[in-house]
């Protein structure tokens, strides 16, 4: 089965062609970072308009690169949620229209299921069952995964997601959007030990997260060391970035290890934009090695939003016989554990 995948949940337009026998044939991504950078965050209306401009050219591009004609495509998978409702509508409308015109099925895919399954695109994919840490700008969740669609939520952020906290901390330090990569780069120059930021909710049982207090602590530290221009000196900014990143990474590592120990699992999958953070990967690998567990993640280009993960997830569900009516149905909010298992 050959599936065209369309991802438009936020500010990146992702397209891909996935073949169930040959694997990933082609993929393309257009990021809107330059569009939204001057606003310090994503502007929903601008995101929707840019998806309209980029979708059809990218569809033509991935089809040309894969030397695939419409007659060779068996289905279309598109992101149906969660995400920005206008952006979702663009991808869903185009996906449904192409499928109707080509006389093939179309299927709406859960954005976070796409992220969760992205490591399956690698040469050495994880095997079910496993624990998944889904960590991005909009989500921070620990999920027990028995199979595709067999998900049990173990814990989630009670307020801000880790990726959002990175973005807000970066803004406090006058760094560009998106903040995660800039904080990580600045943290490399930071001195360990000058600041010690709190690890939220690690001193109590459970697997939930909270990062709003850490943001406030960061803001107060910046204000305490601010100079005339409102910012600390360059080295102090690097020290704050280092302390902030260590706090987020340390919190995630403690919770992941706790989830593995409580469930008896030996495999962890991390997915989502924050999973590309090098420090997080290093600390997880070191911590899990001590308990005989392994961690898997997607290559960096598939950690952020992309069409390949949607095409793959759609292909698995379509092969299992899942279908949907013609109506376009997208959701700004959509609990991951409400998805049907492939056997349903």
Coordinates of C-alpha atoms in Angstrom, one line a residue:
X1 CA 0.0 0.0 0.0
X2 CA 1.3 3.5 -0.9
X3 CA 0.1 6.3 1.2
X4 CA 0.4 10.1 0.9
X5 CA 0.8 11.7 4.3
X6 CA -0.1 15.3 5.0
X7 CA 0.8 17.2 8.2
X8 CA -0.5 20.7 8.9
X9 CA -1.3 20.7 12.6
X10 CA 0.7 23.9 13.4
X11 CA 3.4 25.9 11.6
X12 CA 5.1 23.2 9.5
X13 CA 3.8 21.8 6.2
X14 CA 4.9 18.2 5.9
X15 CA 4.4 15.8 3.0
X16 CA 5.5 12.2 2.5
X17 CA 4.9 9.1 0.5
X18 CA 5.2 5.8 2.4
X19 CA 5.0 2.3 0.8
X20 CA 4.2 -0.6 3.1
X21 CA 6.8 -2.8 1.2
X22 CA 9.5 -0.3 0.2
X23 CA 9.3 2.0 3.2
X24 CA 9.6 5.8 2.9
X25 CA 9.8 6.9 -0.7
X26 CA 10.1 10.7 -0.4
X27 CA 9.3 13.5 2.0
X28 CA 9.4 17.3 2.1
X29 CA 8.9 19.9 4.8
X30 CA 8.4 23.6 4.8
X31 CA 8.9 25.4 8.1
X32 CA 7.2 28.7 8.9
X33 CA 9.7 29.7 11.5
X34 CA 10.7 32.9 9.5
X35 CA 7.0 33.8 9.2
X36 CA 6.3 33.7 13.0
X37 CA 9.7 34.6 14.4
X38 CA 9.0 38.3 14.6
X39 CA 5.9 37.6 16.7
X40 CA 7.7 35.3 19.1
X41 CA 5.3 32.5 18.5
X42 CA 2.8 31.0 16.0
X43 CA 0.1 33.2 14.7
X44 CA -2.8 30.8 13.7
X45 CA -4.2 32.7 10.8
X46 CA -0.8 33.2 9.2
X47 CA -0.1 29.5 9.7
X48 CA -3.2 28.5 7.9
X49 CA -2.6 30.9 5.0
X50 CA 1.0 29.5 4.5
X51 CA -0.3 25.9 4.5
X52 CA -2.6 26.9 1.6
X53 CA 0.3 28.4 -0.3
X54 CA 2.7 25.4 0.2
X55 CA 0.6 22.3 0.2
X56 CA 0.1 21.7 -3.5
X57 CA 3.7 22.5 -4.5
X58 CA 5.0 20.1 -1.9
X59 CA 2.6 17.4 -3.0
X60 CA 3.9 17.7 -6.5
X61 CA 7.5 17.7 -5.2
X62 CA 7.2 14.4 -3.2
X63 CA 5.3 12.7 -6.0
X64 CA 8.0 13.8 -8.5
X65 CA 10.8 12.7 -6.2
X66 CA 9.2 9.3 -5.7
X67 CA 8.3 9.0 -9.4
X68 CA 4.7 8.4 -8.4
X69 CA 1.6 9.2 -10.3
X70 CA -1.9 9.6 -8.7
X71 CA -2.8 6.2 -10.1
X72 CA -0.1 4.6 -7.9
X73 CA -1.3 6.1 -4.6
X74 CA -3.7 3.9 -2.7
X75 CA -4.7 6.2 0.1
X76 CA -4.3 9.6 1.8
X77 CA -3.6 10.2 5.5
X78 CA -3.8 13.6 7.0
X79 CA -3.5 15.1 10.5
X80 CA -6.9 15.5 12.0
X81 CA -5.8 16.7 15.4
X82 CA -4.9 17.9 17.9
X83 CA -3.6 21.2 16.6
X84 CA -4.6 24.6 15.3
X85 CA -8.1 24.2 13.9
X86 CA -7.6 26.4 10.9
X87 CA -4.3 24.7 10.0
X88 CA -5.9 21.3 10.4
X89 CA -8.8 22.2 8.1
X90 CA -6.4 23.2 5.3
X91 CA -4.6 19.8 5.4
X92 CA -7.8 17.8 5.9
X93 CA -9.7 19.6 3.1
X94 CA -6.8 19.1 0.6
X95 CA -6.4 15.5 1.7
X96 CA -10.0 14.6 1.4
X97 CA -10.4 16.4 -1.9
X98 CA -7.4 14.6 -3.4
X99 CA -8.7 11.2 -2.2
X100 CA -12.2 11.9 -3.5
X101 CA -10.8 13.0 -6.9
X102 CA -8.5 10.0 -7.1
X103 CA -11.1 7.6 -6.0
X104 CA -9.2 6.3 -3.0
X105 CA -9.8 6.3 0.8
X106 CA -8.6 9.0 3.2
X107 CA -8.0 8.7 6.9
X108 CA -7.5 11.3 9.6
X109 CA -4.6 10.6 11.9
X110 CA -3.8 11.7 15.5
X111 CA -0.8 14.0 15.5
X112 CA 0.7 12.5 18.7
X113 CA 0.2 9.0 17.4
X114 CA 2.3 10.1 14.4
X115 CA 5.1 11.3 16.7
X116 CA 4.8 8.2 18.9
X117 CA 5.3 5.9 15.8
X118 CA 8.0 8.1 14.1
X119 CA 10.9 5.9 15.5
X120 CA 9.3 3.0 13.5
X121 CA 10.8 4.7 10.4
X122 CA 14.3 3.9 11.6
X123 CA 16.4 0.9 10.6
X124 CA 16.3 -0.4 14.1
X125 CA 12.8 0.3 15.4
X126 CA 11.6 -0.5 18.9
X127 CA 9.3 -3.5 19.5
X128 CA 6.0 -3.4 21.4
X129 CA 5.3 -3.0 24.2
X130 CA 7.1 0.1 25.5
X131 CA 6.8 3.3 27.4
X132 CA 6.6 6.5 25.3
X133 CA 7.6 10.0 26.4
X134 CA 5.8 12.4 24.1
X135 CA 7.5 15.8 24.6
X136 CA 6.9 18.8 22.4
X137 CA 5.7 22.4 22.4
X138 CA 2.1 21.4 23.1
X139 CA 2.4 18.1 24.9
X140 CA 4.3 16.3 27.7
X141 CA 3.0 12.9 28.3
X142 CA 4.1 9.4 29.4
X143 CA 2.1 6.7 27.7
X144 CA 2.1 2.9 28.1
X145 CA 2.0 1.4 24.6
X146 CA 1.0 -2.2 24.0
X147 CA 0.4 -1.8 20.3
X148 CA -0.9 0.8 17.8
X149 CA -4.0 2.3 19.3
X150 CA -3.4 0.5 22.6
X151 CA -2.4 3.4 24.8
X152 CA -2.7 4.1 28.5
X153 CA -1.9 7.5 29.7
X154 CA 0.4 7.3 32.8
X155 CA 1.1 11.0 33.3
X156 CA 1.0 14.4 31.6
X157 CA 1.8 18.0 32.2
X158 CA -0.8 19.7 34.5
X159 CA 0.0 23.1 32.9
X160 CA 2.7 24.0 30.4
X161 CA 4.4 21.5 28.1
X162 CA 8.2 21.2 28.3
X163 CA 8.6 22.6 24.7
X164 CA 6.5 25.6 25.6
X165 CA 8.7 26.2 28.7
X166 CA 11.8 26.1 26.5
X167 CA 10.2 28.8 24.2
X168 CA 9.2 31.0 27.1
X169 CA 12.6 30.7 28.8
X170 CA 14.3 31.6 25.5
X171 CA 12.1 34.7 25.3
X172 CA 13.1 35.8 28.8
X173 CA 16.7 35.6 27.6
X174 CA 15.9 37.5 24.4
X175 CA 16.6 34.5 22.2
X176 CA 14.9 33.7 18.9
X177 CA 11.9 31.5 18.3
X178 CA 11.6 28.5 18.5
X179 CA 13.5 28.6 21.8
X180 CA 14.5 25.0 22.4
X181 CA 17.6 24.9 20.0
X182 CA 18.7 28.3 21.1
X183 CA 18.5 27.5 24.8
X184 CA 20.4 24.3 24.2
X185 CA 23.2 26.1 22.2
X186 CA 23.5 28.8 24.9
X187 CA 23.5 26.2 27.7
X188 CA 26.7 24.7 26.2
X189 CA 28.6 27.8 27.4
X190 CA 26.9 27.8 30.8
X191 CA 28.8 26.9 34.0
X192 CA 27.4 24.0 36.0
X193 CA 26.7 24.7 39.6
X194 CA 26.2 28.5 39.6
X195 CA 22.4 28.1 39.6
X196 CA 20.3 25.2 40.7
X197 CA 16.8 25.3 39.4
X198 CA 14.0 23.1 40.9
X199 CA 12.9 19.8 39.4
X200 CA 9.1 20.2 39.6
X201 CA 7.0 17.4 41.2
X202 CA 9.8 14.8 41.4
X203 CA 9.6 14.7 45.3
X204 CA 6.1 13.2 45.2
X205 CA 4.6 10.0 43.8
X206 CA 3.1 9.9 40.4
X207 CA 4.1 10.6 36.8
X208 CA 2.5 14.0 36.1
X209 CA 4.6 17.0 35.2
X210 CA 4.4 20.8 35.8
X211 CA 6.7 23.4 34.3
X212 CA 4.9 26.7 35.1
X213 CA 6.7 27.1 38.4
X214 CA 10.0 26.5 36.7
X215 CA 9.2 29.3 34.2
X216 CA 8.5 31.6 37.1
X217 CA 11.7 30.7 38.8
X218 CA 13.6 31.4 35.6
X219 CA 11.9 34.7 35.2
X220 CA 12.8 35.7 38.7
X221 CA 16.4 34.7 38.3
X222 CA 16.7 36.7 35.1
X223 CA 15.1 39.8 36.8
X224 CA 17.4 39.4 39.8
X225 CA 20.6 39.5 37.7
X226 CA 19.3 42.0 35.1
X227 CA 21.5 45.0 34.0
X228 CA 20.4 48.3 32.6
X229 CA 19.2 46.8 29.4
X230 CA 16.9 44.4 31.3
X231 CA 19.0 41.3 30.7
X232 CA 21.8 39.7 32.7
X233 CA 25.4 39.7 31.3
X234 CA 26.2 37.2 28.5
X235 CA 27.8 34.6 30.8
X236 CA 25.0 34.8 33.3
X237 CA 22.4 34.2 30.5
X238 CA 24.4 31.1 29.5
X239 CA 24.5 30.0 33.2
X240 CA 20.7 30.4 33.5
X241 CA 20.1 28.6 30.2
X242 CA 22.3 25.7 31.5
X243 CA 20.4 25.5 34.8
X244 CA 17.1 25.7 33.1
X245 CA 17.9 22.9 30.6
X246 CA 19.3 20.7 33.4
X247 CA 16.1 21.2 35.4
X248 CA 13.8 20.2 32.5
X249 CA 16.0 17.3 31.4
X250 CA 16.5 16.1 35.0
X251 CA 12.7 16.1 35.6
X252 CA 12.0 14.2 32.4
X253 CA 14.7 11.6 33.2
X254 CA 13.4 11.0 36.7
X255 CA 9.8 10.5 35.5
X256 CA 10.8 8.2 32.6
X257 CA 12.8 6.0 34.9
X258 CA 10.0 5.9 37.4
X259 CA 7.5 4.9 34.6
X260 CA 9.7 2.1 33.5
X261 CA 10.2 0.8 37.0
X262 CA 6.5 1.0 37.9
X263 CA 5.4 -0.9 34.7
X264 CA 8.3 -3.3 34.5
X265 CA 9.1 -2.2 30.9
X266 CA 12.6 -2.1 29.5
X267 CA 12.0 0.0 26.4
X268 CA 11.5 3.8 26.3
X269 CA 10.6 5.7 23.1
X270 CA 10.9 9.5 23.2
X271 CA 9.2 11.5 20.4
X272 CA 8.3 15.1 19.6
X273 CA 10.4 18.2 19.1
X274 CA 12.1 18.2 22.5
X275 CA 13.3 14.6 21.8
X276 CA 15.9 16.1 19.5
X277 CA 17.6 17.7 22.5
X278 CA 21.1 16.2 22.8
X279 CA 21.4 16.6 26.5
X280 CA 18.1 14.8 27.1
X281 CA 19.2 11.9 24.9
X282 CA 22.5 11.6 26.7
X283 CA 21.0 11.7 30.2
X284 CA 18.2 9.2 29.3
X285 CA 20.7 6.8 27.8
X286 CA 22.9 6.9 30.9
X287 CA 20.1 6.6 33.4
X288 CA 18.3 3.8 31.5
X289 CA 21.6 1.8 31.1
X290 CA 21.8 1.6 34.9
X291 CA 18.5 -0.3 35.0
X292 CA 19.0 -2.4 31.9
X293 CA 16.6 -0.4 29.7
X294 CA 17.0 1.1 26.2
X295 CA 15.8 4.3 24.7
X296 CA 14.7 4.8 21.0
X297 CA 14.0 8.0 19.1
X298 CA 13.6 9.1 15.5
X299 CA 16.3 10.9 13.5
X300 CA 16.2 14.7 14.1
X301 CA 14.3 15.5 11.0
X302 CA 11.4 13.3 12.1
X303 CA 11.4 14.6 15.7
X304 CA 9.6 17.8 14.7
X305 CA 6.3 17.8 12.8
X306 CA 6.6 15.9 9.5
X307 CA 4.5 14.1 6.9
X308 CA 6.4 10.8 7.1
X309 CA 5.1 10.0 10.5
X310 CA 1.5 10.7 9.4
X311 CA 1.9 8.6 6.2
X312 CA 3.4 5.7 8.3
X313 CA 0.6 5.8 11.0
X314 CA -2.0 6.1 8.3
X315 CA -0.6 3.1 6.4
X316 CA -0.7 0.9 9.5
X317 CA -4.4 1.8 10.2
X318 CA -5.5 1.5 6.6
X319 CA -3.8 -1.9 6.3
X320 CA -5.8 -3.0 9.4
X321 CA -9.0 -2.1 7.6
X322 CA -9.8 1.2 9.3
X323 CA -12.0 3.5 7.3
X324 CA -13.8 6.9 7.7
X325 CA -16.8 8.6 6.1
X326 CA -16.3 11.4 3.6
X327 CA -17.0 14.2 6.1
X328 CA -14.0 16.3 7.2
X329 CA -13.7 16.0 10.9
X330 CA -10.8 17.8 12.7
X331 CA -10.2 18.3 16.4
X332 CA -8.3 20.9 18.2
X333 CA -8.2 18.6 21.3
X334 CA -8.2 14.8 21.0
X335 CA -7.1 12.5 23.8
X336 CA -4.6 9.9 22.6
X337 CA -6.0 7.1 24.7
X338 CA -9.4 7.5 22.9
X339 CA -8.0 6.0 19.7
X340 CA -9.2 2.5 18.6
X341 CA -6.7 -0.3 18.6
X342 CA -5.9 -1.9 15.2
X343 CA -7.7 -5.0 16.2
X344 CA -11.0 -3.0 16.8

